[in-house]
CSV table of C-alpha atoms and ligand atoms in Angstrom, one decimal:
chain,number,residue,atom,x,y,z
A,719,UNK,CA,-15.9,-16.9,10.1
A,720,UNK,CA,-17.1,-14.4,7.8
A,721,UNK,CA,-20.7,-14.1,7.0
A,722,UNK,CA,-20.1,-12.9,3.4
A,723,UNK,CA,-21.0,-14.6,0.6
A,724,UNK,CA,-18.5,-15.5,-1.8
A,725,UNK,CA,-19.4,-12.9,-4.1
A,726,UNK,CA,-17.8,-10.1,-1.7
A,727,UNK,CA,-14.9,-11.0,-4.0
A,728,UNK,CA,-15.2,-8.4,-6.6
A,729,UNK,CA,-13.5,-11.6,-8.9
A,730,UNK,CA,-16.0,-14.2,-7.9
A,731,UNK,CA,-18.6,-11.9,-8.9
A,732,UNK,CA,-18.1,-11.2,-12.0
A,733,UNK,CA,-17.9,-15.2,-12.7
A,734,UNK,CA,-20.8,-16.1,-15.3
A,735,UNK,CA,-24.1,-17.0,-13.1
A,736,UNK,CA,-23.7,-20.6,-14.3
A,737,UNK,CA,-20.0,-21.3,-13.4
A,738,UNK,CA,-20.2,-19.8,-9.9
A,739,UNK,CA,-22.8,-21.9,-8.8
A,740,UNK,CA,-21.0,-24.6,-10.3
A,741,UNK,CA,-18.0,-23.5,-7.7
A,742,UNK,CA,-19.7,-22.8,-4.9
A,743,UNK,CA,-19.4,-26.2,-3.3
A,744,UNK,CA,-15.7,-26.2,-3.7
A,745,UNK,CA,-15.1,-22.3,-2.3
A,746,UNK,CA,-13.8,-22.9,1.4
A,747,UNK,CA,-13.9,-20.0,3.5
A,748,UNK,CA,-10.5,-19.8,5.3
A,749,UNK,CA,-8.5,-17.5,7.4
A,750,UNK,CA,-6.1,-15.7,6.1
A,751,UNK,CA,-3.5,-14.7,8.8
A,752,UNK,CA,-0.5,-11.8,8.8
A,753,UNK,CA,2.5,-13.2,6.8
A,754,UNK,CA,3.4,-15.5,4.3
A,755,UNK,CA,0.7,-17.2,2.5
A,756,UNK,CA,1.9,-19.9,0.7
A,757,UNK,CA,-0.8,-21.3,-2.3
A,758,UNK,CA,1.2,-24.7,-3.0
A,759,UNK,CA,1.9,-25.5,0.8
A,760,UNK,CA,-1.0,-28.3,0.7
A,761,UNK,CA,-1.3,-31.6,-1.4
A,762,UNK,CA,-3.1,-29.4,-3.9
A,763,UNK,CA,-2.3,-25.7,-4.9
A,764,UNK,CA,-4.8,-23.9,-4.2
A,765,UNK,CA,-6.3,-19.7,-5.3
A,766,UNK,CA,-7.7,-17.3,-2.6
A,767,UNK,CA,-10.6,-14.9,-3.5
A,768,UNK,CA,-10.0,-12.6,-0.3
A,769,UNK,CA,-13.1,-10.9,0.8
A,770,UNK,CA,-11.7,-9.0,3.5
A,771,UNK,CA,-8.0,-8.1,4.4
A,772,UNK,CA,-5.1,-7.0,2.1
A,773,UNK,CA,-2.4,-9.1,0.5
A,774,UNK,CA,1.0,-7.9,-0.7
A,775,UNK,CA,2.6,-9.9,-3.8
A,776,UNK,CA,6.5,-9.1,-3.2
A,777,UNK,CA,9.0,-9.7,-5.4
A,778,UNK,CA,12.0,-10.9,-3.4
A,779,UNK,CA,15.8,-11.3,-3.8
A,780,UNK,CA,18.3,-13.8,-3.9
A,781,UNK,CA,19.4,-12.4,-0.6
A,782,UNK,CA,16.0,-12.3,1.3
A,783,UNK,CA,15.3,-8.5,0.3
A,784,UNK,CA,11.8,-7.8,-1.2
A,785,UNK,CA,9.6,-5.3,-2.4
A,786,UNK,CA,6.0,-4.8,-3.3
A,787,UNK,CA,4.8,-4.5,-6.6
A,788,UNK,CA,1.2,-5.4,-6.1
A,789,UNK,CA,-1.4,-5.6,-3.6
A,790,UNK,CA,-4.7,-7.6,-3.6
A,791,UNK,CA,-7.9,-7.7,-1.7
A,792,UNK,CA,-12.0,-7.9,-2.7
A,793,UNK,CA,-11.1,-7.2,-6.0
A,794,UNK,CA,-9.1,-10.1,-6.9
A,795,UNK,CA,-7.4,-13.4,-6.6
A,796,UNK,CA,-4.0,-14.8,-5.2
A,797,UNK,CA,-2.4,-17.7,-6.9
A,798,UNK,CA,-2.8,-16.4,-10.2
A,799,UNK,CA,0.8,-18.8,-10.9
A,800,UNK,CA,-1.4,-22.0,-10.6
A,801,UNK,CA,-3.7,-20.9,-13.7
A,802,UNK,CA,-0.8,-22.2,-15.0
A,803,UNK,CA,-1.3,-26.0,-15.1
A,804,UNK,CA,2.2,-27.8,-14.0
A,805,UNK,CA,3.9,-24.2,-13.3
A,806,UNK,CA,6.6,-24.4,-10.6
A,807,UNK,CA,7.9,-21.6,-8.1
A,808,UNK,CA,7.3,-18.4,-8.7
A,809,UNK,CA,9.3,-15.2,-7.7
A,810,UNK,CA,6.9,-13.3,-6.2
A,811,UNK,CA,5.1,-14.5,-2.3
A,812,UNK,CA,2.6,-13.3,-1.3
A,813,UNK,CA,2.1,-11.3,2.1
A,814,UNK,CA,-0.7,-10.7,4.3
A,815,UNK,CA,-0.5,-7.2,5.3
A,816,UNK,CA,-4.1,-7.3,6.7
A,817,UNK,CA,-5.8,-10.2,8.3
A,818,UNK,CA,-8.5,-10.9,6.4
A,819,UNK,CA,-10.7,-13.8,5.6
A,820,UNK,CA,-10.9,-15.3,1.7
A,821,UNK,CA,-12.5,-18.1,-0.1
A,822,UNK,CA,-10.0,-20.9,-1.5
A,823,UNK,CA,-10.1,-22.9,-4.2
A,824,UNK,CA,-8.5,-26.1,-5.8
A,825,UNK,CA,-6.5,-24.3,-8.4
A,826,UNK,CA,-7.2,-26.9,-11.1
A,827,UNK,CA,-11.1,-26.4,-10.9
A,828,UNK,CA,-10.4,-23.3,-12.0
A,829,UNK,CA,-8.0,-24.2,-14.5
A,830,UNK,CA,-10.9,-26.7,-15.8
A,831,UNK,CA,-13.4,-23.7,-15.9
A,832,UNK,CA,-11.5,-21.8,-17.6
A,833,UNK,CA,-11.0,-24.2,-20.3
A,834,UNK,CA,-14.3,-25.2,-21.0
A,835,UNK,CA,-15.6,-21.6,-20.6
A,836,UNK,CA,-14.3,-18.9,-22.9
A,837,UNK,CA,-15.9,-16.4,-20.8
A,838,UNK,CA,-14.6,-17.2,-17.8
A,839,UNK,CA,-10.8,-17.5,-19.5
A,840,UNK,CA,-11.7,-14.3,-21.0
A,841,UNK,CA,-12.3,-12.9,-17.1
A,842,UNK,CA,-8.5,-14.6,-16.0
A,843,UNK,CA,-6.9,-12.8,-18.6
A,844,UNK,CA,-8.3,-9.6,-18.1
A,845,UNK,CA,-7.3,-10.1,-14.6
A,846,UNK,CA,-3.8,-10.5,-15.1
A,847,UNK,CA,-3.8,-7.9,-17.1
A,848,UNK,CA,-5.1,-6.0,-14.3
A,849,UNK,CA,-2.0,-7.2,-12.2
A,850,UNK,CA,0.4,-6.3,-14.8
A,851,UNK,CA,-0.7,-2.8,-14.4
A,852,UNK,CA,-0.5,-2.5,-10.8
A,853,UNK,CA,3.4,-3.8,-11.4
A,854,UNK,CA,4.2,-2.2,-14.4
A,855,UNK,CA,2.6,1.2,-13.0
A,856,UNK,CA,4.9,0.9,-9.5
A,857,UNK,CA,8.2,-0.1,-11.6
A,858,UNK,CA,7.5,3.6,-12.6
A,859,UNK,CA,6.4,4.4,-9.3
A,860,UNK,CA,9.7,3.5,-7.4
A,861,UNK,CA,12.0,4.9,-9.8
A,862,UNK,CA,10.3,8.8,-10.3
A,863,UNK,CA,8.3,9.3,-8.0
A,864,UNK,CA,8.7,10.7,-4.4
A,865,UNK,CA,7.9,8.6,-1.2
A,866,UNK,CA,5.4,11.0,-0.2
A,867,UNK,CA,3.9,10.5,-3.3
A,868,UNK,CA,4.0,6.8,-3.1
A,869,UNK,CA,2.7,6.3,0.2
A,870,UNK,CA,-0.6,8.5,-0.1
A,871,UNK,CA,-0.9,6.4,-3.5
A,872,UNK,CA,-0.3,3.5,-1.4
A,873,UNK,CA,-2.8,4.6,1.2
A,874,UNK,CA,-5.3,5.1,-1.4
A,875,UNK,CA,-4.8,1.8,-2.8
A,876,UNK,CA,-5.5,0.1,0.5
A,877,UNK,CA,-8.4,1.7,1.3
A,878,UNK,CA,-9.8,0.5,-1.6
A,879,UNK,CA,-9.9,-2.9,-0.6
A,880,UNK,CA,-11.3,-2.6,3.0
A,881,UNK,CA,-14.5,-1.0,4.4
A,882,UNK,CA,-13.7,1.8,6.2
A,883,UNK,CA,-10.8,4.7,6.0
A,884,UNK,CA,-8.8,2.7,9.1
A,885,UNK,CA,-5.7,0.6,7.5
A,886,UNK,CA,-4.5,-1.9,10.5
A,887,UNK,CA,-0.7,-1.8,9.3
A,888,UNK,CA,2.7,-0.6,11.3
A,889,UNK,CA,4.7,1.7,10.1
A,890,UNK,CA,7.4,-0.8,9.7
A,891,UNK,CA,5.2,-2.9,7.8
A,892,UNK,CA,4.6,0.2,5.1
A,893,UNK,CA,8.7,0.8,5.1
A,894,UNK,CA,9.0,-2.7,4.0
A,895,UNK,CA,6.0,-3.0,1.2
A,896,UNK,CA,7.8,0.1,-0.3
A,897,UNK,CA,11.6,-0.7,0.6
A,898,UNK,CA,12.1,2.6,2.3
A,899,UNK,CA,13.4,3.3,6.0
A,900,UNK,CA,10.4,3.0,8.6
A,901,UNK,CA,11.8,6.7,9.6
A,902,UNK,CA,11.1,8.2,6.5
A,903,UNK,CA,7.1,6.6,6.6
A,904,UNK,CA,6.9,8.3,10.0
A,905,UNK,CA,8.4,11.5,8.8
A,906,UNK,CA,5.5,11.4,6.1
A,907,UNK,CA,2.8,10.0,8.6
A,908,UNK,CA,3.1,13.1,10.6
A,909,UNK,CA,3.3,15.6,8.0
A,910,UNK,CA,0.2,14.1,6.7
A,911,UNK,CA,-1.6,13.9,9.6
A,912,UNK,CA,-0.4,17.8,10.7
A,913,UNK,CA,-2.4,18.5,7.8
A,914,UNK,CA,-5.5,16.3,8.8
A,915,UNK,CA,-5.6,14.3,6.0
A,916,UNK,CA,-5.2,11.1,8.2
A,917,UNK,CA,-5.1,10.5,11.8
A,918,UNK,CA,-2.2,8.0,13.6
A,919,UNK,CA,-3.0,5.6,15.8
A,920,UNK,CA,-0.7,2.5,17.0
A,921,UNK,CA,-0.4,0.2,14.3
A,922,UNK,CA,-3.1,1.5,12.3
A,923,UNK,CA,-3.8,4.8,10.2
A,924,UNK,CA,-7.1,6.5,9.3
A,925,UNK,CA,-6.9,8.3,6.1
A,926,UNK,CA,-9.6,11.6,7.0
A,927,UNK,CA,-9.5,13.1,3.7
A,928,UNK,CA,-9.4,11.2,1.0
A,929,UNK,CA,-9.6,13.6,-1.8
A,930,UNK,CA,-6.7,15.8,-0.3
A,931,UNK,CA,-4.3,12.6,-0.4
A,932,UNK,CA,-5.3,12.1,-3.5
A,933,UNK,CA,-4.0,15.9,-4.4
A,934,UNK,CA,-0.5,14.1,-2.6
A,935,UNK,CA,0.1,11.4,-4.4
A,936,UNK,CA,1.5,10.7,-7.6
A,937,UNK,CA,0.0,10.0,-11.0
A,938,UNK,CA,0.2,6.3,-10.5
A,939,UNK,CA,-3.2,6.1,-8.6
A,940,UNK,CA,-5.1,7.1,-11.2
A,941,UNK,CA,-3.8,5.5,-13.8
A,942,UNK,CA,-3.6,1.7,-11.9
A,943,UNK,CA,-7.4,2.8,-11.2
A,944,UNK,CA,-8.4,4.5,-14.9
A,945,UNK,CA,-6.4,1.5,-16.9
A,946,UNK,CA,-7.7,-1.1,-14.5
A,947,UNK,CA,-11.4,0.2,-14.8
A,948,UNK,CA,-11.1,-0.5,-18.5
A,949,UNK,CA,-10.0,-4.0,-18.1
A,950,UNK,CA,-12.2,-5.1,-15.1
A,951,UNK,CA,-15.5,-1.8,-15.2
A,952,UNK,CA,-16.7,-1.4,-11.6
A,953,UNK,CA,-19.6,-3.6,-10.5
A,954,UNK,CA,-22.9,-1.9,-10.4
B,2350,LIG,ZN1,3.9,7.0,-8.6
């Protein structure tokens, strides 16, 4: 298990001094395995603060279709539904695209927190507000802008919430977070890396050059990262 502190959760850490001690007995460090994570699967519904790996909320069909229109790591929480005290179902599931490790936590603690703390209901809103400009921003996205655009944006994204430049994810897995052909991410994947701005391995990619994917991909990158900056400033 990870040897982290709750507080590698950019969320966590920007909890008043006060409240987050007042959690820390109730934050369980858990695994948090490729596929499905389900919040309400156990007798109470629970929030992950991930501290390592990445986690795609999808947005799915009637049908079983899905598509990504957010993805969370160190900088936020999953479950955000059970802020919501009584809320049932939700459309979106969250995905592990990363195994990763995370901190859990009974839902209605936080609920409580929030309630008696305006700082701390303050810090949920801003937060969803954060997630509403991830989704808004890759409604736009999907609809205008190219899929070489949108996958170096995605990259970018991703390597934002791990440690290094190396993203552990087939290129199936990248087809199906964007709801493209896994072809068409290959086709990309080498053109990128013939211009060594990221270097193919099996089931992972390294991205090499940050700045030039940056020059790749669309506008969305930096506004999720500008307009997310206002809501949520960067930790010192
Ligand atoms: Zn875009």
């Amino acid at each position: 298990m990870s040897n982290d502190t709750p507080r590698a959760n950019q969320l966590l850490a920007r909890f008043p001094n006060q409240v987050y001690r007042a959690l820390l007995p109730a934050l369980e460090s858990v695994e948090l395995p490729l596929g499905r994570l389900s919040t309400g699967r156990y007798p109470k519904d629970y929030v992950y603060f991930p501290v390592t790996g990445i986690v795609s909320l999808v947005i799915l069909t009637k049908d079983g279709g899905g598509a990504e229109c957010a993805i969370v790591g160190r900088d936020g929480m999953v479950g955000t539904r059970s802020l919501v005290e009584g809320a049932n179902g939700d459309a979106l599931e969250a995905q592990v695209q990363t195994a990763g490790e995370a901190y859990r936590l009974d839902a209605s603690v936080l609920r409580q927190h929030a309630k008696d703390d305006a700082a701390v209901q303050n810090l949920m809103t801003r937060y969803l507000h954060a997630i509403m400009v991830q989704m808004s921003q890759t409604a736009i996205c999907n609809r205008y802008h190219s899929i070489d655009q949108r996958l170096c944006r995605w990259l970018l994204q991703c390597i934002d919430l791990i440690s290094g430049p190396r993203l552990f994810m087939t290129n199936q897995g990248m087809a199906d977070m964007m709801g493209v052909r896994r072809e068409r991410v290959t086709e990309v994947l080498i053109e990128l890396e013939a211009d060594r701005l990221i270097k193919r391995a099996r089931g992972s990619v390294e991205v090499i050059d940050p700045a030039q994917v940056r020059t790749r991909a669309c506008e969305c990158y930096d506004a999720i990262t500008t307009r997310t900056a206002k809501l949520l400033p960067p930790l010192k």
